[in-house]
Tab-separated table of N, CA and C in Angstrom:
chain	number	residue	atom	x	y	z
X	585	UNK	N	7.598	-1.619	-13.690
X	585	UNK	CA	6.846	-1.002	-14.763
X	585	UNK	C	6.364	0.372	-14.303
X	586	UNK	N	6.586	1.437	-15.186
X	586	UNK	CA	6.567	2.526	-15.090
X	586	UNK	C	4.493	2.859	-15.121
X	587	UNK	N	3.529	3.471	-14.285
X	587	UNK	CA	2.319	4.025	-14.079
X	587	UNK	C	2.173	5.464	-15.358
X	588	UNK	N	1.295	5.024	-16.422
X	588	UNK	CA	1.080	5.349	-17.406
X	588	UNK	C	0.414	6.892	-17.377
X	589	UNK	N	-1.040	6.464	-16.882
X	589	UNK	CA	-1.679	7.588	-17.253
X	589	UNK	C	-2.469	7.712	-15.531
X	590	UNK	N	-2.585	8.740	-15.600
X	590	UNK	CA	-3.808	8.978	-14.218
X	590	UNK	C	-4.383	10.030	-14.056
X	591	UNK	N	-5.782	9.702	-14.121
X	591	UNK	CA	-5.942	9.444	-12.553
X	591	UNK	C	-6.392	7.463	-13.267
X	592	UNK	N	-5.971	7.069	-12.100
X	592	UNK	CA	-6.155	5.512	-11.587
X	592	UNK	C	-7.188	5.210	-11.164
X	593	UNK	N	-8.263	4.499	-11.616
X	593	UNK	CA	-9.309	4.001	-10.412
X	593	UNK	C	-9.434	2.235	-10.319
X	594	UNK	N	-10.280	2.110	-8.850
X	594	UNK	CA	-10.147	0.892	-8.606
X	594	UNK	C	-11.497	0.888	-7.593
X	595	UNK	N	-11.525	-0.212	-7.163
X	595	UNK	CA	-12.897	-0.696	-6.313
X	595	UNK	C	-12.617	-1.540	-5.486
X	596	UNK	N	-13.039	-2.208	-4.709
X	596	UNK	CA	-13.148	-3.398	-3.894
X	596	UNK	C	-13.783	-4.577	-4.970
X	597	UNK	N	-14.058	-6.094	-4.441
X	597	UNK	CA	-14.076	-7.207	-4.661
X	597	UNK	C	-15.766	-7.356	-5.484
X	598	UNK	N	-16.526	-6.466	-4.773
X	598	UNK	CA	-18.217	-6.322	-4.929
X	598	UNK	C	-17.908	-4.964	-6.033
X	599	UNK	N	-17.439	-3.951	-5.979
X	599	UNK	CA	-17.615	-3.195	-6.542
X	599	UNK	C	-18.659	-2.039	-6.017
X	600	UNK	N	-19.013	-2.027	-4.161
X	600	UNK	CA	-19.598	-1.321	-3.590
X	600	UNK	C	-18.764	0.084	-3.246
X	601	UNK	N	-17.812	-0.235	-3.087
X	601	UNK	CA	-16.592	0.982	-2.850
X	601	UNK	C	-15.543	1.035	-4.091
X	602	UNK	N	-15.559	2.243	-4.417
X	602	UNK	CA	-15.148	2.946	-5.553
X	602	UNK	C	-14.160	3.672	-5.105
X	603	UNK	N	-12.188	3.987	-5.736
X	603	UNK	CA	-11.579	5.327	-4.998
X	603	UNK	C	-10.674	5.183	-6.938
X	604	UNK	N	-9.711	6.626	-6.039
X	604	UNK	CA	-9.241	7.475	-7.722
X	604	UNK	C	-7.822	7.786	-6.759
X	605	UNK	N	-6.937	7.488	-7.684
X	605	UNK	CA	-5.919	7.922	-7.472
X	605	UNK	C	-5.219	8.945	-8.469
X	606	UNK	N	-4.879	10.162	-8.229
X	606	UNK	CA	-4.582	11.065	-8.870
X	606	UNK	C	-2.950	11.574	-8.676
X	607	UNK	N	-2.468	10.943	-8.042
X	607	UNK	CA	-0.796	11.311	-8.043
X	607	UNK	C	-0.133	9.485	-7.803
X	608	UNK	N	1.586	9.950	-8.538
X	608	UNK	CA	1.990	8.407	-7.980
X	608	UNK	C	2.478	8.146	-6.628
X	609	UNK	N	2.349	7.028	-6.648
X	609	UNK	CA	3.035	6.867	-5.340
X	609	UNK	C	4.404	7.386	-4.771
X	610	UNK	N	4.634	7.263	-3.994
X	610	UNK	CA	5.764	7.640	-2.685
X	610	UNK	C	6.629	6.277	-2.693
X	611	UNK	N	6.182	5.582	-2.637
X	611	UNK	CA	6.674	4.150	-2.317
X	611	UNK	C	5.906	3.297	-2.017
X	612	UNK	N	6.396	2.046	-2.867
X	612	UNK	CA	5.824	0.405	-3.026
X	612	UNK	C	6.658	-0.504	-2.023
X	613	UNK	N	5.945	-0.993	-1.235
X	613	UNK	CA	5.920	-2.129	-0.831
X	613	UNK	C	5.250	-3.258	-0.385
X	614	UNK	N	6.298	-4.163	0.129
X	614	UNK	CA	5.339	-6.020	1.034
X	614	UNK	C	5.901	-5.665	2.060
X	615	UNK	N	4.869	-6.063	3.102
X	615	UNK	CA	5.413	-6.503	4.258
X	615	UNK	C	5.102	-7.597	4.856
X	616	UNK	N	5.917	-8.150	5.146
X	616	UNK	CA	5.637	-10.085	5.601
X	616	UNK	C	5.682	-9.734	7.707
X	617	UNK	N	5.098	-8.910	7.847
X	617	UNK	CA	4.734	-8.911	9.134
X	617	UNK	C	3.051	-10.028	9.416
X	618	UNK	N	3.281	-10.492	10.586
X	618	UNK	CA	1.952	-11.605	10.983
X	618	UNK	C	0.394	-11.266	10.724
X	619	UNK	N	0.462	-9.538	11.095
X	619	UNK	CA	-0.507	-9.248	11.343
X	619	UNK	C	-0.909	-9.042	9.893
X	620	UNK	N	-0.727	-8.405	8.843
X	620	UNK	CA	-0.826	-8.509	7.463
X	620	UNK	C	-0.788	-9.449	6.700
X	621	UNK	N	0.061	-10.949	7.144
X	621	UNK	CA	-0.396	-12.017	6.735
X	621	UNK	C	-1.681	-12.446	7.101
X	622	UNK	N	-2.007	-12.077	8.493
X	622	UNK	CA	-3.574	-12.749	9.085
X	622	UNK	C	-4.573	-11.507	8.160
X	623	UNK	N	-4.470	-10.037	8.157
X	623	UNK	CA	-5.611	-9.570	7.477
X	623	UNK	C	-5.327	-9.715	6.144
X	624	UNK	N	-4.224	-10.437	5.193
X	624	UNK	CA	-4.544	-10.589	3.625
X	624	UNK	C	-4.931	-12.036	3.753
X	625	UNK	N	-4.993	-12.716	4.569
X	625	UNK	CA	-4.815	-14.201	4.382
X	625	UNK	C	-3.654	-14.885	3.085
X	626	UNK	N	-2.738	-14.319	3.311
X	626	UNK	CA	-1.512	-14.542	2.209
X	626	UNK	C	-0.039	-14.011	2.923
X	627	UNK	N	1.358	-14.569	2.075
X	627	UNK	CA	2.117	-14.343	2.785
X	627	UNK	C	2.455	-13.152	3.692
X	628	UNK	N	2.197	-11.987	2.529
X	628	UNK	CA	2.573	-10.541	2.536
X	628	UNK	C	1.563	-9.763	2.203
X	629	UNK	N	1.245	-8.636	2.574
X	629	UNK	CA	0.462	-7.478	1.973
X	629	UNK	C	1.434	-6.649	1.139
X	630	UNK	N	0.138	-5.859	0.255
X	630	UNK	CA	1.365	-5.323	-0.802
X	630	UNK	C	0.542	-3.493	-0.584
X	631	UNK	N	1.383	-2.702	-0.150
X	631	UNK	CA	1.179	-1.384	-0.431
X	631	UNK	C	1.676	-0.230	-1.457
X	632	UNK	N	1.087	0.516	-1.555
X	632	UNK	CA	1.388	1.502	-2.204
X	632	UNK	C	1.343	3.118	-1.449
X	633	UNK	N	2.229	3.450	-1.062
X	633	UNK	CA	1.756	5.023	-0.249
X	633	UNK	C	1.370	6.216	-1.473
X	634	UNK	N	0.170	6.582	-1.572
X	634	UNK	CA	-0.163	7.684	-2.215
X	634	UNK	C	0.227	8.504	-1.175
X	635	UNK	N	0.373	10.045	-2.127
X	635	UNK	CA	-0.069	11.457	-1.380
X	635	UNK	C	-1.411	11.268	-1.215
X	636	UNK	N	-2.108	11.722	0.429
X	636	UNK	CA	-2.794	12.376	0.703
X	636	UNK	C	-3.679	12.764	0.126
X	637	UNK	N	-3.565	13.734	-1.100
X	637	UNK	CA	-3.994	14.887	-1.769
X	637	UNK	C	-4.678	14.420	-3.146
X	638	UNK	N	-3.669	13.172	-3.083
X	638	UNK	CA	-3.929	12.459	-4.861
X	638	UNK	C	-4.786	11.439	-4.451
X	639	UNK	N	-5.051	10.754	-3.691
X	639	UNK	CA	-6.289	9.927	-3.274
X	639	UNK	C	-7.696	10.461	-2.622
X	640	UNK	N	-8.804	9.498	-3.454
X	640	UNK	CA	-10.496	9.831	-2.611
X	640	UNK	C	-11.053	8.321	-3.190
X	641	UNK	N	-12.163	8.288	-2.211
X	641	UNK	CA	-12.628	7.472	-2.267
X	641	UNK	C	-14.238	8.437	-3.169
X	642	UNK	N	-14.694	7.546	-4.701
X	642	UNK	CA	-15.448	8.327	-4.913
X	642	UNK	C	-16.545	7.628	-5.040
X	643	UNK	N	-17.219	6.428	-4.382
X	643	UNK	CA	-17.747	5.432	-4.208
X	643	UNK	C	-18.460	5.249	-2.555
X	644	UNK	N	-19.147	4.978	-2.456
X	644	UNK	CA	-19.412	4.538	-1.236
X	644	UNK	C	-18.914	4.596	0.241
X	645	UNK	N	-19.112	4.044	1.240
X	645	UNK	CA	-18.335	4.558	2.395
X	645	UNK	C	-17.522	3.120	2.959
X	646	UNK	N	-16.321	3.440	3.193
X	646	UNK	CA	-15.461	2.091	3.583
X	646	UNK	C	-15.649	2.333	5.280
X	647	UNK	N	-15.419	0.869	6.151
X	647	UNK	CA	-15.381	0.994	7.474
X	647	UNK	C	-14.011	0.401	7.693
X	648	UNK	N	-13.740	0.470	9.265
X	648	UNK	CA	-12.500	0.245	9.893
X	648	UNK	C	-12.650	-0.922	10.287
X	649	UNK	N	-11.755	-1.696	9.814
X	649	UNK	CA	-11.489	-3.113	10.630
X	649	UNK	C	-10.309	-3.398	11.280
X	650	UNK	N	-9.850	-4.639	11.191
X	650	UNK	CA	-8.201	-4.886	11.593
X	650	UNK	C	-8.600	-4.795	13.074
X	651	UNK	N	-7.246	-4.237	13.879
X	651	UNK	CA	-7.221	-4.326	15.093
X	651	UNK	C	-8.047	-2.867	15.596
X	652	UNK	N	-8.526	-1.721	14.904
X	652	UNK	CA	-9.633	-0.746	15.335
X	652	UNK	C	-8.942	0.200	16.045
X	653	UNK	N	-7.290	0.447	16.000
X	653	UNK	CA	-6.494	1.027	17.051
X	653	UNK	C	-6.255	2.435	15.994
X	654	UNK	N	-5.169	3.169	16.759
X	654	UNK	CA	-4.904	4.546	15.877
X	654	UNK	C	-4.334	3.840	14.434
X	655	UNK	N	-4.189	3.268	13.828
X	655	UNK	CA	-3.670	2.843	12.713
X	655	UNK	C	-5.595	2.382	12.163
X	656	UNK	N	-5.735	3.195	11.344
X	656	UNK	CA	-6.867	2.744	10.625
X	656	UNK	C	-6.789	2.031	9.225
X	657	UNK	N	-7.593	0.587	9.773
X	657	UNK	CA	-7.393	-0.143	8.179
X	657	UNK	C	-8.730	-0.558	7.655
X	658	UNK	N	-8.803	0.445	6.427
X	658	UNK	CA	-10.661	0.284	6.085
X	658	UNK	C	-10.857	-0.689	4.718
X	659	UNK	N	-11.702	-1.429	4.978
X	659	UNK	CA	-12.673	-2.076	4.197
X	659	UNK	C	-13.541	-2.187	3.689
X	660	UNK	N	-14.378	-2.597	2.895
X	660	UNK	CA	-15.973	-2.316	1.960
X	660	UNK	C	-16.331	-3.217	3.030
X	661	UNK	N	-17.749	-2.522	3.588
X	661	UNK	CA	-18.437	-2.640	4.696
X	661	UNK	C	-19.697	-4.311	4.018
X	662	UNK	N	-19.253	-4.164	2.443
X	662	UNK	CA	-20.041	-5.603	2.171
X	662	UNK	C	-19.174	-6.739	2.075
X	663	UNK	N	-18.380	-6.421	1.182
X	663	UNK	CA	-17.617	-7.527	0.650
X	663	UNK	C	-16.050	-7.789	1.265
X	664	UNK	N	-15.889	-7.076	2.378
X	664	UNK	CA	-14.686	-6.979	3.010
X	664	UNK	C	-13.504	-6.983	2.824
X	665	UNK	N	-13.152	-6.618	1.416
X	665	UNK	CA	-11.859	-6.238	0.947
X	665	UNK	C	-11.413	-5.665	2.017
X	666	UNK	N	-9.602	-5.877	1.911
X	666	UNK	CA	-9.163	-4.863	2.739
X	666	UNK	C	-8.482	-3.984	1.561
X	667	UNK	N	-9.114	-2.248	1.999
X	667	UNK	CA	-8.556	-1.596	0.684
X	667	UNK	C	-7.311	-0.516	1.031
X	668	UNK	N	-7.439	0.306	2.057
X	668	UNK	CA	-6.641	0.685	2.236
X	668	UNK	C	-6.372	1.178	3.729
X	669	UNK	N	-4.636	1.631	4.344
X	669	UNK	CA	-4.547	1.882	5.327
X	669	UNK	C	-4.462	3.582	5.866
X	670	UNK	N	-4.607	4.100	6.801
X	670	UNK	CA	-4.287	5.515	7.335
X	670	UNK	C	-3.629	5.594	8.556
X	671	UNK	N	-2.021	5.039	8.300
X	671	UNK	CA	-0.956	4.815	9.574
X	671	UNK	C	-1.377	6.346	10.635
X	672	UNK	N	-1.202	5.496	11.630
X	672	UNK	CA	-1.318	6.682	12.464
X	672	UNK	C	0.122	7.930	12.223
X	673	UNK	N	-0.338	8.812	13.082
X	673	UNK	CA	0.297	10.049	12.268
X	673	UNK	C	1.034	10.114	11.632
X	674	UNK	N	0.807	9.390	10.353
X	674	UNK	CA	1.303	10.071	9.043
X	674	UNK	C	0.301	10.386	7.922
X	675	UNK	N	-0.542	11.709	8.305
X	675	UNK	CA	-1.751	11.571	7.617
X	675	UNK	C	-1.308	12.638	5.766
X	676	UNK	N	-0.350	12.614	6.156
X	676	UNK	CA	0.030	13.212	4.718
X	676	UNK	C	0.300	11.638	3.624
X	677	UNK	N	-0.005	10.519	4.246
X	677	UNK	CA	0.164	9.366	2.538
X	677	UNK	C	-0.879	8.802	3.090
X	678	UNK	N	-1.790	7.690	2.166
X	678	UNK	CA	-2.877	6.565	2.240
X	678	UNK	C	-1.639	5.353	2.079
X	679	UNK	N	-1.862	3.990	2.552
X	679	UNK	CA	-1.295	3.097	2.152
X	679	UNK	C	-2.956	2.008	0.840
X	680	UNK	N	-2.358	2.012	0.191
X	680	UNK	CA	-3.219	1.838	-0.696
X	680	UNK	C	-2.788	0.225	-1.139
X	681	UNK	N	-3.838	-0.442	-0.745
X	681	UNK	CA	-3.921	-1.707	-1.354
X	681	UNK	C	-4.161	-1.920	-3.559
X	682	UNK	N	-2.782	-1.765	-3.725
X	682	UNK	CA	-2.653	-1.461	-5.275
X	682	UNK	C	-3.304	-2.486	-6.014
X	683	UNK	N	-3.711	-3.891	-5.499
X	683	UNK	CA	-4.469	-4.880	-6.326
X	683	UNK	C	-6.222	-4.414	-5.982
X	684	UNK	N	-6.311	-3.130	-5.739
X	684	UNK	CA	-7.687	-2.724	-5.470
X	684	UNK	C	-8.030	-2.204	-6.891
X	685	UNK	N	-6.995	-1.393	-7.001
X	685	UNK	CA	-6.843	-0.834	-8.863
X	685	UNK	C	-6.977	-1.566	-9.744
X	686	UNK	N	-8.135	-0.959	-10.794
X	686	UNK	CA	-8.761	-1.449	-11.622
X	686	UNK	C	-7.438	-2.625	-12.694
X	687	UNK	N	-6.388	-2.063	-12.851
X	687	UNK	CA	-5.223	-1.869	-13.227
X	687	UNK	C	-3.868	-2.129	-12.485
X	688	UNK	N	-3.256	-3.209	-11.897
X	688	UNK	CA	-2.472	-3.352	-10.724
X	688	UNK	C	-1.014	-3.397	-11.726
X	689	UNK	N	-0.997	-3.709	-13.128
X	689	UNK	CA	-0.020	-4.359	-13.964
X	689	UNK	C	1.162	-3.873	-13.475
X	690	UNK	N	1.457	-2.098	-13.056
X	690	UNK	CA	2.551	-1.933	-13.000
X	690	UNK	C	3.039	-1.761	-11.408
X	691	UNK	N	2.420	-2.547	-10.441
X	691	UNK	CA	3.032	-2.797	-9.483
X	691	UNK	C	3.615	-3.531	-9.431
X	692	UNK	N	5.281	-3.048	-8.469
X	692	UNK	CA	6.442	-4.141	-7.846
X	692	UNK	C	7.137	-3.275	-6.890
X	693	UNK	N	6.856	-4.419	-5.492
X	693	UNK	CA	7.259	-3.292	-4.191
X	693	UNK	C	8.746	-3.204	-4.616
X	694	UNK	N	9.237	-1.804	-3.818
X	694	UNK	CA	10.462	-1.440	-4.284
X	694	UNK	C	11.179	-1.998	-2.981
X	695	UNK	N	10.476	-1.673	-1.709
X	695	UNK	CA	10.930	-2.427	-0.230
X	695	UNK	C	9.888	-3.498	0.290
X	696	UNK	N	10.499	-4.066	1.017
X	696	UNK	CA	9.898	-5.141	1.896
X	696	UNK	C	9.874	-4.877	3.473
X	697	UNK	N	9.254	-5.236	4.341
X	697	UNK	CA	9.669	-4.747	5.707
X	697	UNK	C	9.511	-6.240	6.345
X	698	UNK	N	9.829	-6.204	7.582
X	698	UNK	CA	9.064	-7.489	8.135
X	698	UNK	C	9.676	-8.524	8.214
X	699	UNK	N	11.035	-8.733	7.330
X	699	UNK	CA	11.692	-9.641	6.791
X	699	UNK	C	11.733	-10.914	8.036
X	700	UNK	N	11.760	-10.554	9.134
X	700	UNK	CA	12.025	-11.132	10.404
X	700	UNK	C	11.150	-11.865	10.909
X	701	UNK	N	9.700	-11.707	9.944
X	701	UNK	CA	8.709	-12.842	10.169
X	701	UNK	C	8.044	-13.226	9.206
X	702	UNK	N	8.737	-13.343	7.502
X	702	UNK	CA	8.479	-13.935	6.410
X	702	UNK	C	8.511	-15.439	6.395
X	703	UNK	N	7.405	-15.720	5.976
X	703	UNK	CA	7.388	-17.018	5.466
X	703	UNK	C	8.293	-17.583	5.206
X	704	UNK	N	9.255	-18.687	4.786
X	704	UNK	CA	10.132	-19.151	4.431
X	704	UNK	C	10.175	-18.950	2.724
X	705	UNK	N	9.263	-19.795	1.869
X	705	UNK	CA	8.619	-19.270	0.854
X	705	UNK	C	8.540	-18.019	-0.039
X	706	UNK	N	8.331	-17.199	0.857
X	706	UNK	CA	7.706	-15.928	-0.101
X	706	UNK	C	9.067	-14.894	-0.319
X	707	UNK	N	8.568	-14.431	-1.269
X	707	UNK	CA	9.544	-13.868	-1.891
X	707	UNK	C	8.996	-12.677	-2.777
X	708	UNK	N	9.376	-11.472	-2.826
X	708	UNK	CA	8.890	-10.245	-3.417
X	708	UNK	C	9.532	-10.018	-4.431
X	709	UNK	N	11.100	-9.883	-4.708
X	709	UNK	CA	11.591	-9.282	-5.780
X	709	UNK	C	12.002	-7.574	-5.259
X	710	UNK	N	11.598	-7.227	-4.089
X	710	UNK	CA	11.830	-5.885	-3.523
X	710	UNK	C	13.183	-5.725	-4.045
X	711	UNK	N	13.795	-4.432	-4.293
X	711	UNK	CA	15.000	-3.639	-4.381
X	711	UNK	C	15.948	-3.851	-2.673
X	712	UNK	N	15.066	-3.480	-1.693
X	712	UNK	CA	15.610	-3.536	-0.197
X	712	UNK	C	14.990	-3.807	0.505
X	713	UNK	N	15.218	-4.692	1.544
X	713	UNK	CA	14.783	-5.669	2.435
X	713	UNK	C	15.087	-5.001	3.896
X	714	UNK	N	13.883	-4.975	4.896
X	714	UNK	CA	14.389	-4.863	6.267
X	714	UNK	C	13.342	-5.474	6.715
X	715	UNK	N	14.666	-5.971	8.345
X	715	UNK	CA	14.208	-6.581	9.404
X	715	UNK	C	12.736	-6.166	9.818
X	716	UNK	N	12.186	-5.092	9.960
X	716	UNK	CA	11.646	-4.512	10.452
X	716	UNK	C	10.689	-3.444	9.916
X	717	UNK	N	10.629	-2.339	10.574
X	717	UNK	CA	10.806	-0.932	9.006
X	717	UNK	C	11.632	-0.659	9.155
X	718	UNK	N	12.079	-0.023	7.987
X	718	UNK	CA	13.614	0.840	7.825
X	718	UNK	C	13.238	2.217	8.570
X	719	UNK	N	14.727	2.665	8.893
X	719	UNK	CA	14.595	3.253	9.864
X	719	UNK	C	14.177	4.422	9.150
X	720	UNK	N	13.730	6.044	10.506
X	720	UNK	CA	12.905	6.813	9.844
X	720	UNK	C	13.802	7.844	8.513
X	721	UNK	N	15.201	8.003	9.182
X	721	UNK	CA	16.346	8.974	8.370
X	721	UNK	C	16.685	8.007	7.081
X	722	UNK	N	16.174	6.679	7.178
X	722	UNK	CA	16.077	6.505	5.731
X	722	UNK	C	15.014	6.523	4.177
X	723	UNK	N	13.858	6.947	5.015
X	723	UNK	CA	12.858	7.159	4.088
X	723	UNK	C	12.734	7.795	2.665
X	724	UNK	N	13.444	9.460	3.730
X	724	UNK	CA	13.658	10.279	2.274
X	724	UNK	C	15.076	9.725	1.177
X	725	UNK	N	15.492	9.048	1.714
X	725	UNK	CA	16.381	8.324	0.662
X	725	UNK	C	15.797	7.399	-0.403
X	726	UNK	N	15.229	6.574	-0.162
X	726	UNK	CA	14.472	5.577	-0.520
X	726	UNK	C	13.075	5.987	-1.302
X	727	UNK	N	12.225	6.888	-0.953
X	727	UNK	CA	11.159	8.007	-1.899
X	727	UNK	C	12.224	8.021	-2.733
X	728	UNK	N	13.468	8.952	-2.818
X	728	UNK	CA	13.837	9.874	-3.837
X	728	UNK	C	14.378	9.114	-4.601
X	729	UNK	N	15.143	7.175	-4.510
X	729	UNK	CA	15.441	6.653	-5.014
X	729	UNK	C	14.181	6.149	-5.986
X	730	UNK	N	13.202	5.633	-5.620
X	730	UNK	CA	12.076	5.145	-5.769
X	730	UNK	C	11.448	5.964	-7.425
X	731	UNK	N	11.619	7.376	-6.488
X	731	UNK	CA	11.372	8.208	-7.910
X	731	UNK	C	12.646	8.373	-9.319
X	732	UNK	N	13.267	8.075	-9.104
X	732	UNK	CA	14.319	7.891	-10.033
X	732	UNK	C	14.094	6.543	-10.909
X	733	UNK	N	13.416	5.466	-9.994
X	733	UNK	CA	13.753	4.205	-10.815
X	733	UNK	C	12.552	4.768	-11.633
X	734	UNK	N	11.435	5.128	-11.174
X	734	UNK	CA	10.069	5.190	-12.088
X	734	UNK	C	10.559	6.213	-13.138
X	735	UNK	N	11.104	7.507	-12.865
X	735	UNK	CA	11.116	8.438	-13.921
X	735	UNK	C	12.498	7.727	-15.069
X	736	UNK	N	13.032	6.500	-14.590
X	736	UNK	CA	13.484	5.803	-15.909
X	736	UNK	C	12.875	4.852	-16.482
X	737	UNK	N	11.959	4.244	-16.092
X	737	UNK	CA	11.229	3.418	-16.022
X	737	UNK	C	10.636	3.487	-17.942
């Protein structure tokens, strides 16, 4: 499903942390890696990479949880959503926990990663599946595909 109108907003679980998304995403996905099963408590986490530029948080102040390493993954410091990530150096996208949005209807990851430690069970519906992450010379393929399915969408 094609993302209607924006800017997007969304909150955490309490509604103490507030953010706005103002551009679409880059790319949707799950990843059925362990460590994202242990911080969603569910099979897979589901992301969304905003630009940078098109995301703020206009609400309150989120803290860092998870493992606390260069990969920052912040949460509402009450109600402990996990809302969104800031991969280490790649500070040009947010990974954005899209069921944070007020509005999640038109999310469906386009990739999956992780595949190599999925549940037996779970199942996304992703377009492309990897072991792992896909590698880096395939990214800009996969954005530019990504944007094609939405601008038919």
């Amino acid at each position: 499903m094609k993302i209607q109108n924006f800017p997007l907003e969304g909150g955490c679980r309490c509604g103490q942390v507030r953010l706005k998304i103002s551009a679409p995403p880059l790319l949707t996905m799950a990843c059925h890696c362990t460590g994202c099963q242990r911080m969603s408590s569910s099979a897979y986490s589901l992301s969304a990479a905003i630009p940078a530029e098109g995301f703020e948080v206009t609400k309150g102040e989120p803290v860092i949880g998870g493992l606390h390493g260069a990969t920052r993954h912040y949460f509402c410091p009450h109600c402990m959503s996990w809302m969104f990530t800031r991969p280490e150096g790649m500070d040009w996208f947010v990974n954005l926990r899209p069921t944070m949005l007020d509005d999640a209807s038109w999310f469906s990851p386009f990739i999956e990663t992780f595949t190599s430690e999925k549940l037996p069970f779970a199942a996304t519906g992703a377009t492309h599946s990897y072991e792992t992450f896909p590698p880096m010379e395939a990214y800009e393929g996969l954005v530019k595909e990504f944007a094609e399915k939405q601008a038919a969408a």
